[in-house]
Amino acid sequence: MEKQESRIESVKKFLDEYSVAFDAPAKKAVFLTGVLTKFLLDIQYVNRGSTPFRTKLHGLKLDEIRVKKLLPEIIEKLREYKSGYPWLEEITSQYLIEADNSGWNLSKDEISYYFTLGLNLGGIFKEKEENNEERGEEK
């Protein structure tokens, strides 16, 4: 539990470091959905040599409805691979609820942008052991 809290804190620290860019819960939620997607795509690539989930990303042209639809699909796919990131799923869900509560005031282009940022930067939230395991390397 302590490790999970520390990982959540590292995500919050990152978001605080770029607080001007991440000035709304919706931006944080979309970004973290992108991070979670990156984690799933990495697992798929290691296990299958391909990333079939990418087809669900609509060419990275996303909107609020598509992002909300992705979260349960990502979690289900992770479970199929007997994997999961409860700490990331938790904080992503928290920001999604906050975004619903405060309103999604992002354009489709902004949603696609923040999601893609999460997809591209997702690796920085992985621990070294996770990266090695996904590449099939020893710890």
PDB file of N, CA and C in Angstrom, residues 33-78:
ATOM      1  N   THR A  33      -5.048   8.651 -18.738  1.00  0.00           N
ATOM      2  CA  THR A  33      -5.627   7.588 -19.564  1.00  0.00           C
ATOM      3  C   THR A  33      -4.636   7.215 -20.660  1.00  0.00           C
ATOM      4  N   GLY A  34      -3.935   8.202 -21.191  1.00  0.00           N
ATOM      5  CA  GLY A  34      -2.880   7.936 -22.170  1.00  0.00           C
ATOM      6  C   GLY A  34      -1.735   7.136 -21.570  1.00  0.00           C
ATOM      7  N   VAL A  35      -1.357   7.474 -20.341  1.00  0.00           N
ATOM      8  CA  VAL A  35      -0.294   6.730 -19.648  1.00  0.00           C
ATOM      9  C   VAL A  35      -0.721   5.276 -19.459  1.00  0.00           C
ATOM     10  N   LEU A  36      -1.928   5.065 -18.997  1.00  0.00           N
ATOM     11  CA  LEU A  36      -2.436   3.709 -18.778  1.00  0.00           C
ATOM     12  C   LEU A  36      -2.483   2.932 -20.094  1.00  0.00           C
ATOM     13  N   THR A  37      -2.841   3.614 -21.161  1.00  0.00           N
ATOM     14  CA  THR A  37      -2.855   2.984 -22.483  1.00  0.00           C
ATOM     15  C   THR A  37      -1.450   2.570 -22.887  1.00  0.00           C
ATOM     16  N   LYS A  38      -0.472   3.419 -22.616  1.00  0.00           N
ATOM     17  CA  LYS A  38       0.934   3.098 -22.916  1.00  0.00           C
ATOM     18  C   LYS A  38       1.344   1.823 -22.185  1.00  0.00           C
ATOM     19  N   PHE A  39       0.970   1.713 -20.925  1.00  0.00           N
ATOM     20  CA  PHE A  39       1.308   0.521 -20.148  1.00  0.00           C
ATOM     21  C   PHE A  39       0.709  -0.724 -20.800  1.00  0.00           C
ATOM     22  N   LEU A  40      -0.543  -0.635 -21.216  1.00  0.00           N
ATOM     23  CA  LEU A  40      -1.200  -1.770 -21.868  1.00  0.00           C
ATOM     24  C   LEU A  40      -0.529  -2.107 -23.198  1.00  0.00           C
ATOM     25  N   LEU A  41      -0.256  -1.110 -24.017  1.00  0.00           N
ATOM     26  CA  LEU A  41       0.367  -1.362 -25.321  1.00  0.00           C
ATOM     27  C   LEU A  41       1.735  -2.020 -25.154  1.00  0.00           C
ATOM     28  N   ASP A  42       2.481  -1.610 -24.140  1.00  0.00           N
ATOM     29  CA  ASP A  42       3.785  -2.235 -23.875  1.00  0.00           C
ATOM     30  C   ASP A  42       3.619  -3.713 -23.530  1.00  0.00           C
ATOM     31  N   ILE A  43       2.636  -4.027 -22.705  1.00  0.00           N
ATOM     32  CA  ILE A  43       2.379  -5.422 -22.330  1.00  0.00           C
ATOM     33  C   ILE A  43       1.964  -6.228 -23.554  1.00  0.00           C
ATOM     34  N   GLN A  44       1.087  -5.659 -24.373  1.00  0.00           N
ATOM     35  CA  GLN A  44       0.663  -6.360 -25.587  1.00  0.00           C
ATOM     36  C   GLN A  44       1.855  -6.627 -26.502  1.00  0.00           C
ATOM     37  N   TYR A  45       2.717  -5.646 -26.648  1.00  0.00           N
ATOM     38  CA  TYR A  45       3.849  -5.811 -27.557  1.00  0.00           C
ATOM     39  C   TYR A  45       4.774  -6.928 -27.084  1.00  0.00           C
ATOM     40  N   VAL A  46       5.007  -6.984 -25.782  1.00  0.00           N
ATOM     41  CA  VAL A  46       5.869  -8.039 -25.237  1.00  0.00           C
ATOM     42  C   VAL A  46       5.233  -9.411 -25.423  1.00  0.00           C
ATOM     43  N   ASN A  47       3.938  -9.513 -25.176  1.00  0.00           N
ATOM     44  CA  ASN A  47       3.252 -10.801 -25.237  1.00  0.00           C
ATOM     45  C   ASN A  47       2.893 -11.253 -26.641  1.00  0.00           C
ATOM     46  N   ARG A  48       2.625 -10.314 -27.534  1.00  0.00           N
ATOM     47  CA  ARG A  48       2.113 -10.668 -28.858  1.00  0.00           C
ATOM     48  C   ARG A  48       2.993 -10.203 -30.011  1.00  0.00           C
ATOM     49  N   GLY A  49       3.898  -9.274 -29.718  1.00  0.00           N
ATOM     50  CA  GLY A  49       4.692  -8.700 -30.797  1.00  0.00           C
ATOM     51  C   GLY A  49       3.896  -7.695 -31.615  1.00  0.00           C
ATOM     52  N   SER A  50       2.730  -7.319 -31.119  1.00  0.00           N
ATOM     53  CA  SER A  50       1.883  -6.337 -31.793  1.00  0.00           C
ATOM     54  C   SER A  50       1.054  -5.607 -30.742  1.00  0.00           C
ATOM     55  N   THR A  51       0.367  -4.575 -31.174  1.00  0.00           N
ATOM     56  CA  THR A  51      -0.437  -3.774 -30.253  1.00  0.00           C
ATOM     57  C   THR A  51      -1.861  -3.616 -30.794  1.00  0.00           C
ATOM     58  N   PRO A  52      -2.650  -4.698 -30.750  1.00  0.00           N
ATOM     59  CA  PRO A  52      -4.002  -4.640 -31.316  1.00  0.00           C
ATOM     60  C   PRO A  52      -4.917  -3.613 -30.649  1.00  0.00           C
ATOM     61  N   PHE A  53      -4.641  -3.256 -29.409  1.00  0.00           N
ATOM     62  CA  PHE A  53      -5.503  -2.278 -28.733  1.00  0.00           C
ATOM     63  C   PHE A  53      -5.429  -0.909 -29.405  1.00  0.00           C
ATOM     64  N   ARG A  54      -4.352  -0.656 -30.125  1.00  0.00           N
ATOM     65  CA  ARG A  54      -4.168   0.632 -30.797  1.00  0.00           C
ATOM     66  C   ARG A  54      -5.345   0.957 -31.727  1.00  0.00           C
ATOM     67  N   THR A  55      -5.997  -0.079 -32.270  1.00  0.00           N
ATOM     68  CA  THR A  55      -7.133   0.171 -33.172  1.00  0.00           C
ATOM     69  C   THR A  55      -8.300   0.851 -32.449  1.00  0.00           C
ATOM     70  N   LYS A  56      -8.345   0.730 -31.131  1.00  0.00           N
ATOM     71  CA  LYS A  56      -9.422   1.361 -30.356  1.00  0.00           C
ATOM     72  C   LYS A  56      -9.154   2.846 -30.095  1.00  0.00           C
ATOM     73  N   LEU A  57      -8.015   3.334 -30.563  1.00  0.00           N
ATOM     74  CA  LEU A  57      -7.628   4.716 -30.277  1.00  0.00           C
ATOM     75  C   LEU A  57      -8.055   5.696 -31.367  1.00  0.00           C
ATOM     76  N   HIS A  58      -8.744   5.211 -32.384  1.00  0.00           N
ATOM     77  CA  HIS A  58      -9.326   6.070 -33.428  1.00  0.00           C
ATOM     78  C   HIS A  58      -8.306   7.021 -34.041  1.00  0.00           C
ATOM     79  N   GLY A  59      -7.106   6.501 -34.306  1.00  0.00           N
ATOM     80  CA  GLY A  59      -6.075   7.340 -34.903  1.00  0.00           C
ATOM     81  C   GLY A  59      -5.694   8.520 -34.019  1.00  0.00           C
ATOM     82  N   LEU A  60      -5.862   8.357 -32.715  1.00  0.00           N
ATOM     83  CA  LEU A  60      -5.594   9.378 -31.699  1.00  0.00           C
ATOM     84  C   LEU A  60      -6.486  10.612 -31.850  1.00  0.00           C
ATOM     85  N   LYS A  61      -7.580  10.463 -32.534  1.00  0.00           N
ATOM     86  CA  LYS A  61      -8.589  11.532 -32.631  1.00  0.00           C
ATOM     87  C   LYS A  61      -9.688  11.186 -31.626  1.00  0.00           C
ATOM     88  N   LEU A  62      -9.562  11.758 -30.444  1.00  0.00           N
ATOM     89  CA  LEU A  62     -10.415  11.369 -29.325  1.00  0.00           C
ATOM     90  C   LEU A  62     -11.307  12.517 -28.871  1.00  0.00           C
ATOM     91  N   ASP A  63     -12.356  12.145 -28.174  1.00  0.00           N
ATOM     92  CA  ASP A  63     -13.229  13.116 -27.530  1.00  0.00           C
ATOM     93  C   ASP A  63     -13.572  12.578 -26.138  1.00  0.00           C
ATOM     94  N   GLU A  64     -14.359  13.319 -25.407  1.00  0.00           N
ATOM     95  CA  GLU A  64     -14.703  12.936 -24.035  1.00  0.00           C
ATOM     96  C   GLU A  64     -15.322  11.545 -23.976  1.00  0.00           C
ATOM     97  N   ILE A  65     -16.253  11.262 -24.846  1.00  0.00           N
ATOM     98  CA  ILE A  65     -16.946   9.966 -24.832  1.00  0.00           C
ATOM     99  C   ILE A  65     -15.973   8.828 -25.098  1.00  0.00           C
ATOM    100  N   ARG A  66     -15.091   8.999 -26.065  1.00  0.00           N
ATOM    101  CA  ARG A  66     -14.121   7.941 -26.387  1.00  0.00           C
ATOM    102  C   ARG A  66     -13.147   7.709 -25.239  1.00  0.00           C
ATOM    103  N   VAL A  67     -12.708   8.775 -24.590  1.00  0.00           N
ATOM    104  CA  VAL A  67     -11.788   8.626 -23.456  1.00  0.00           C
ATOM    105  C   VAL A  67     -12.474   7.871 -22.322  1.00  0.00           C
ATOM    106  N   LYS A  68     -13.710   8.238 -22.022  1.00  0.00           N
ATOM    107  CA  LYS A  68     -14.444   7.555 -20.949  1.00  0.00           C
ATOM    108  C   LYS A  68     -14.667   6.083 -21.285  1.00  0.00           C
ATOM    109  N   LYS A  69     -14.856   5.789 -22.548  1.00  0.00           N
ATOM    110  CA  LYS A  69     -15.058   4.403 -22.973  1.00  0.00           C
ATOM    111  C   LYS A  69     -13.762   3.594 -22.859  1.00  0.00           C
ATOM    112  N   LEU A  70     -12.628   4.264 -23.017  1.00  0.00           N
ATOM    113  CA  LEU A  70     -11.342   3.566 -22.981  1.00  0.00           C
ATOM    114  C   LEU A  70     -11.012   2.974 -21.615  1.00  0.00           C
ATOM    115  N   LEU A  71     -11.299   3.696 -20.536  1.00  0.00           N
ATOM    116  CA  LEU A  71     -10.869   3.239 -19.207  1.00  0.00           C
ATOM    117  C   LEU A  71     -11.308   1.812 -18.894  1.00  0.00           C
ATOM    118  N   PRO A  72     -12.588   1.460 -18.984  1.00  0.00           N
ATOM    119  CA  PRO A  72     -12.956   0.069 -18.679  1.00  0.00           C
ATOM    120  C   PRO A  72     -12.363  -0.931 -19.669  1.00  0.00           C
ATOM    121  N   GLU A  73     -12.194  -0.514 -20.912  1.00  0.00           N
ATOM    122  CA  GLU A  73     -11.604  -1.419 -21.903  1.00  0.00           C
ATOM    123  C   GLU A  73     -10.135  -1.691 -21.586  1.00  0.00           C
ATOM    124  N   ILE A  74      -9.415  -0.659 -21.172  1.00  0.00           N
ATOM    125  CA  ILE A  74      -8.000  -0.824 -20.806  1.00  0.00           C
ATOM    126  C   ILE A  74      -7.879  -1.751 -19.603  1.00  0.00           C
ATOM    127  N   ILE A  75      -8.679  -1.492 -18.585  1.00  0.00           N
ATOM    128  CA  ILE A  75      -8.610  -2.307 -17.366  1.00  0.00           C
ATOM    129  C   ILE A  75      -8.944  -3.760 -17.675  1.00  0.00           C
ATOM    130  N   GLU A  76      -9.958  -3.993 -18.479  1.00  0.00           N
ATOM    131  CA  GLU A  76     -10.329  -5.366 -18.855  1.00  0.00           C
ATOM    132  C   GLU A  76      -9.192  -6.042 -19.611  1.00  0.00           C
ATOM    133  N   LYS A  77      -8.581  -5.340 -20.546  1.00  0.00           N
ATOM    134  CA  LYS A  77      -7.464  -5.922 -21.308  1.00  0.00           C
ATOM    135  C   LYS A  77      -6.288  -6.232 -20.390  1.00  0.00           C
ATOM    136  N   LEU A  78      -5.979  -5.323 -19.479  1.00  0.00           N
ATOM    137  CA  LEU A  78      -4.887  -5.582 -18.537  1.00  0.00           C
ATOM    138  C   LEU A  78      -5.157  -6.856 -17.745  1.00  0.00           C
TER     139      LEU A  78
END
